Amino acid sequence: MVEAGRPDPTERYRVPVGHSATRGVADAKVTLVMITDFQCPFCKRAQPTIRALERRYGSDLRIVVKHNPLAFHSRARPAALAAEAAHEQGKFWELHDLLYENNRSLSDGDLRRWAKEAGCDMSRFRADKGKAALARRVDEDIALARKVGARGTPAFFVNGRFLSGAQPEAAFAKVIDEELTEADRRIASGTPQDFLYEVLMKGAKSGV
């Protein structure tokens, strides 16, 4: 029995890509959304697993990042805003990786240091980081996390199916393999592959 307010792993939830940074091809058969907090040690622990999954599934897997900076991680929101500022310059993933590699060093000075190392134009980075539009992006991600019952971090949605915490690779692979089978079935039935995720989301639950 699923606890009230928690997502049911057997259901599919609507987690749109929206503004979020993505890695992988747009028409991948499986979209894995990570709801994360840059200061969270468990999110950091999950990163090698995600990279292993990318190597394992190649063009069948797309990764999406959404932010859920937890209240007790005081540097998580500034880090999320820094990542979004880097996203404006096409440097999201470079900074994303540096933030997790150094997630105990996230002061304002550290964030500028990692942004520079990621290749950001620093004048633009400083200007963008303070923009209300970027703060709204982070707030929208937080609201979505609450809506779909992702209380803690990391939380993952594999084509809308929930996985909680820094799970082993095999736990992800089980769900991904099931979703690949479902994707192949739908594509064979006439669903265009480049609209597959959109179709899955239309039929998904909007929240817990």
Coordinates of C-alpha atoms in Angstrom, one line a residue:
M1 CA 0.0 0.0 0.0
V2 CA 1.4 3.4 -1.0
E3 CA 1.5 6.1 1.7
A4 CA -0.9 9.0 1.2
G5 CA 0.8 11.8 -0.7
R6 CA 3.5 9.6 -2.1
P7 CA 3.7 8.6 -5.8
D8 CA 2.8 5.0 -6.7
P9 CA 5.6 3.3 -8.6
T10 CA 3.1 1.4 -10.7
E11 CA 1.5 4.6 -12.0
R12 CA 2.7 7.1 -14.6
Y13 CA 2.9 10.7 -13.6
R14 CA 2.9 13.8 -15.7
V15 CA 6.4 15.3 -15.6
P16 CA 6.8 17.7 -18.5
V17 CA 10.3 18.5 -19.8
G18 CA 9.4 22.2 -20.2
H19 CA 12.4 24.6 -19.7
S20 CA 14.6 22.0 -18.1
A21 CA 18.1 21.0 -19.3
T22 CA 18.3 17.8 -21.2
R23 CA 21.1 15.4 -22.2
G24 CA 20.5 12.9 -25.0
V25 CA 18.4 12.9 -28.2
A26 CA 14.9 14.5 -28.1
D27 CA 13.2 11.4 -29.5
A28 CA 14.7 8.9 -27.0
K29 CA 12.3 6.1 -26.2
V30 CA 12.9 6.7 -22.5
T31 CA 13.1 10.0 -20.6
L32 CA 14.5 9.9 -17.1
V33 CA 13.7 13.0 -15.1
M34 CA 16.0 13.7 -12.1
I35 CA 14.6 15.9 -9.4
T36 CA 17.7 16.9 -7.5
D37 CA 19.4 19.2 -5.0
F38 CA 23.0 20.1 -5.6
Q39 CA 23.9 20.1 -1.9
C40 CA 22.3 16.6 -1.3
P41 CA 24.9 13.8 -0.8
F42 CA 22.5 11.2 -2.1
C43 CA 22.0 13.1 -5.3
K44 CA 25.8 13.2 -5.7
R45 CA 25.9 9.5 -5.0
A46 CA 23.4 8.8 -7.8
Q47 CA 25.4 10.6 -10.5
P48 CA 27.8 7.7 -11.4
T49 CA 24.7 5.5 -11.8
I50 CA 23.1 7.9 -14.2
R51 CA 26.2 8.1 -16.3
A52 CA 26.4 4.3 -16.4
L53 CA 22.8 4.2 -17.6
E54 CA 23.6 6.7 -20.3
R55 CA 26.5 4.5 -21.5
R56 CA 24.3 1.4 -21.3
Y57 CA 21.3 2.7 -23.2
G58 CA 22.8 5.3 -25.5
S59 CA 20.3 7.1 -27.8
D60 CA 17.4 5.3 -26.1
L61 CA 17.7 7.4 -23.0
R62 CA 17.3 11.1 -22.4
I63 CA 18.2 12.7 -19.1
V64 CA 16.3 15.8 -17.7
V65 CA 17.1 17.8 -14.6
K66 CA 14.6 19.5 -12.4
H67 CA 15.4 21.3 -9.2
N68 CA 14.1 20.7 -5.7
P69 CA 16.5 22.6 -3.3
L70 CA 15.5 21.4 0.2
A71 CA 15.0 24.0 2.9
F72 CA 17.7 22.6 5.2
H73 CA 20.3 22.9 2.4
S74 CA 21.0 26.6 2.4
R75 CA 23.3 26.5 -0.7
A76 CA 21.1 24.3 -2.8
R77 CA 18.9 27.1 -4.2
P78 CA 21.8 29.4 -5.1
A79 CA 23.5 26.4 -6.8
A80 CA 20.2 25.7 -8.8
L81 CA 20.1 29.4 -9.9
A82 CA 23.8 29.2 -10.9
A83 CA 23.0 26.1 -13.0
E84 CA 20.1 27.8 -14.7
A85 CA 22.3 30.8 -15.4
A86 CA 24.8 28.5 -17.0
H87 CA 21.9 26.9 -18.9
E88 CA 21.3 30.3 -20.5
Q89 CA 24.7 29.9 -22.1
G90 CA 24.5 26.3 -23.0
K91 CA 26.8 25.4 -20.2
F92 CA 24.4 23.6 -17.8
W93 CA 25.9 20.2 -17.9
E94 CA 29.5 21.5 -17.5
L95 CA 28.5 23.3 -14.3
H96 CA 26.1 20.6 -13.2
D97 CA 29.0 18.1 -13.1
L98 CA 31.3 20.6 -11.3
L99 CA 28.7 21.4 -8.7
Y100 CA 28.3 17.7 -7.8
E101 CA 32.0 17.1 -7.8
N102 CA 32.4 20.0 -5.3
N103 CA 29.1 20.0 -3.6
R104 CA 30.5 20.8 -0.2
S105 CA 31.9 24.1 -1.7
L106 CA 28.9 26.1 -2.9
S107 CA 29.5 29.6 -1.5
D108 CA 28.8 32.5 -3.8
G109 CA 32.5 32.7 -4.5
D110 CA 32.7 29.0 -5.2
L111 CA 29.7 29.2 -7.6
R112 CA 31.5 31.9 -9.6
R113 CA 34.7 29.8 -9.6
W114 CA 32.9 26.7 -10.9
A115 CA 31.0 28.8 -13.5
K116 CA 34.2 30.2 -14.8
E117 CA 35.7 26.7 -14.9
A118 CA 32.6 25.5 -16.8
G119 CA 33.3 28.1 -19.5
C120 CA 30.6 30.7 -18.7
D121 CA 30.9 34.3 -19.7
M122 CA 31.0 35.7 -16.2
S123 CA 29.5 39.1 -16.9
R124 CA 26.4 37.4 -18.4
F125 CA 26.4 34.7 -15.7
R126 CA 26.3 37.3 -12.9
A127 CA 23.5 39.2 -14.7
D128 CA 21.4 36.1 -15.5
K129 CA 21.8 34.5 -12.0
G130 CA 19.7 37.4 -10.5
K131 CA 16.9 37.4 -13.0
A132 CA 13.4 36.8 -11.8
A133 CA 12.7 34.4 -14.8
L134 CA 15.4 32.0 -13.5
A135 CA 14.0 32.1 -10.0
R136 CA 10.5 31.3 -11.4
R137 CA 12.0 28.3 -13.2
V138 CA 13.3 26.9 -10.0
D139 CA 10.0 27.7 -8.2
E140 CA 8.1 25.9 -10.9
D141 CA 10.3 22.8 -10.5
I142 CA 9.7 22.9 -6.7
A143 CA 6.0 23.1 -7.3
L144 CA 6.0 20.2 -9.7
A145 CA 8.0 18.1 -7.3
R146 CA 5.4 18.7 -4.6
K147 CA 2.5 18.0 -7.1
V148 CA 3.9 14.6 -8.0
G149 CA 4.9 13.7 -4.4
A150 CA 8.7 13.9 -4.7
R151 CA 9.3 15.0 -1.1
G152 CA 13.0 14.2 -0.9
T153 CA 15.9 14.1 -3.2
P154 CA 16.9 12.5 -5.4
A155 CA 13.6 11.5 -7.0
F156 CA 13.4 10.0 -10.5
F157 CA 10.6 9.6 -13.0
V158 CA 11.3 7.1 -15.8
N159 CA 8.7 7.9 -18.5
G160 CA 6.7 9.2 -15.6
R161 CA 7.2 6.1 -13.3
F162 CA 8.6 6.9 -9.9
L163 CA 11.9 5.7 -8.4
S164 CA 13.0 7.1 -5.0
G165 CA 16.5 7.7 -3.8
A166 CA 20.0 6.7 -5.0
Q167 CA 19.0 3.3 -6.3
P168 CA 21.4 0.7 -7.8
E169 CA 21.8 0.6 -11.6
A170 CA 19.7 -2.6 -11.7
A171 CA 16.7 -0.9 -10.2
F172 CA 16.7 1.7 -12.9
A173 CA 17.5 -0.8 -15.6
K174 CA 14.4 -2.9 -14.6
V175 CA 12.1 0.1 -15.2
I176 CA 13.9 1.3 -18.2
D177 CA 13.7 -2.1 -19.9
E178 CA 10.0 -2.3 -19.2
E179 CA 9.5 1.2 -20.7
L180 CA 11.6 0.3 -23.8
T181 CA 9.2 -2.6 -24.4
E182 CA 6.2 -0.4 -23.9
A183 CA 7.8 2.2 -26.2
D184 CA 8.4 -0.4 -29.0
R185 CA 4.8 -1.6 -28.6
R186 CA 3.4 2.0 -29.0
I187 CA 5.7 2.8 -31.9
A188 CA 4.7 -0.4 -33.7
S189 CA 1.1 0.6 -33.2
G190 CA 1.6 3.9 -34.9
T191 CA 2.8 6.4 -32.2
P192 CA 5.5 8.6 -33.8
Q193 CA 8.7 8.1 -31.8
D194 CA 9.4 11.9 -31.6
F195 CA 5.9 12.3 -29.9
L196 CA 6.2 9.3 -27.6
Y197 CA 6.9 11.2 -24.4
E198 CA 4.3 13.7 -25.1
V199 CA 1.7 11.0 -25.7
L200 CA 2.7 9.2 -22.5
M201 CA 2.4 12.4 -20.5
K202 CA -1.1 13.1 -21.9
G203 CA -2.3 9.8 -20.4
A204 CA -0.4 10.2 -17.1
K205 CA -1.7 11.3 -13.7
S206 CA -1.3 15.0 -13.0
G207 CA -0.3 14.5 -9.4
V208 CA -0.6 12.3 -6.3

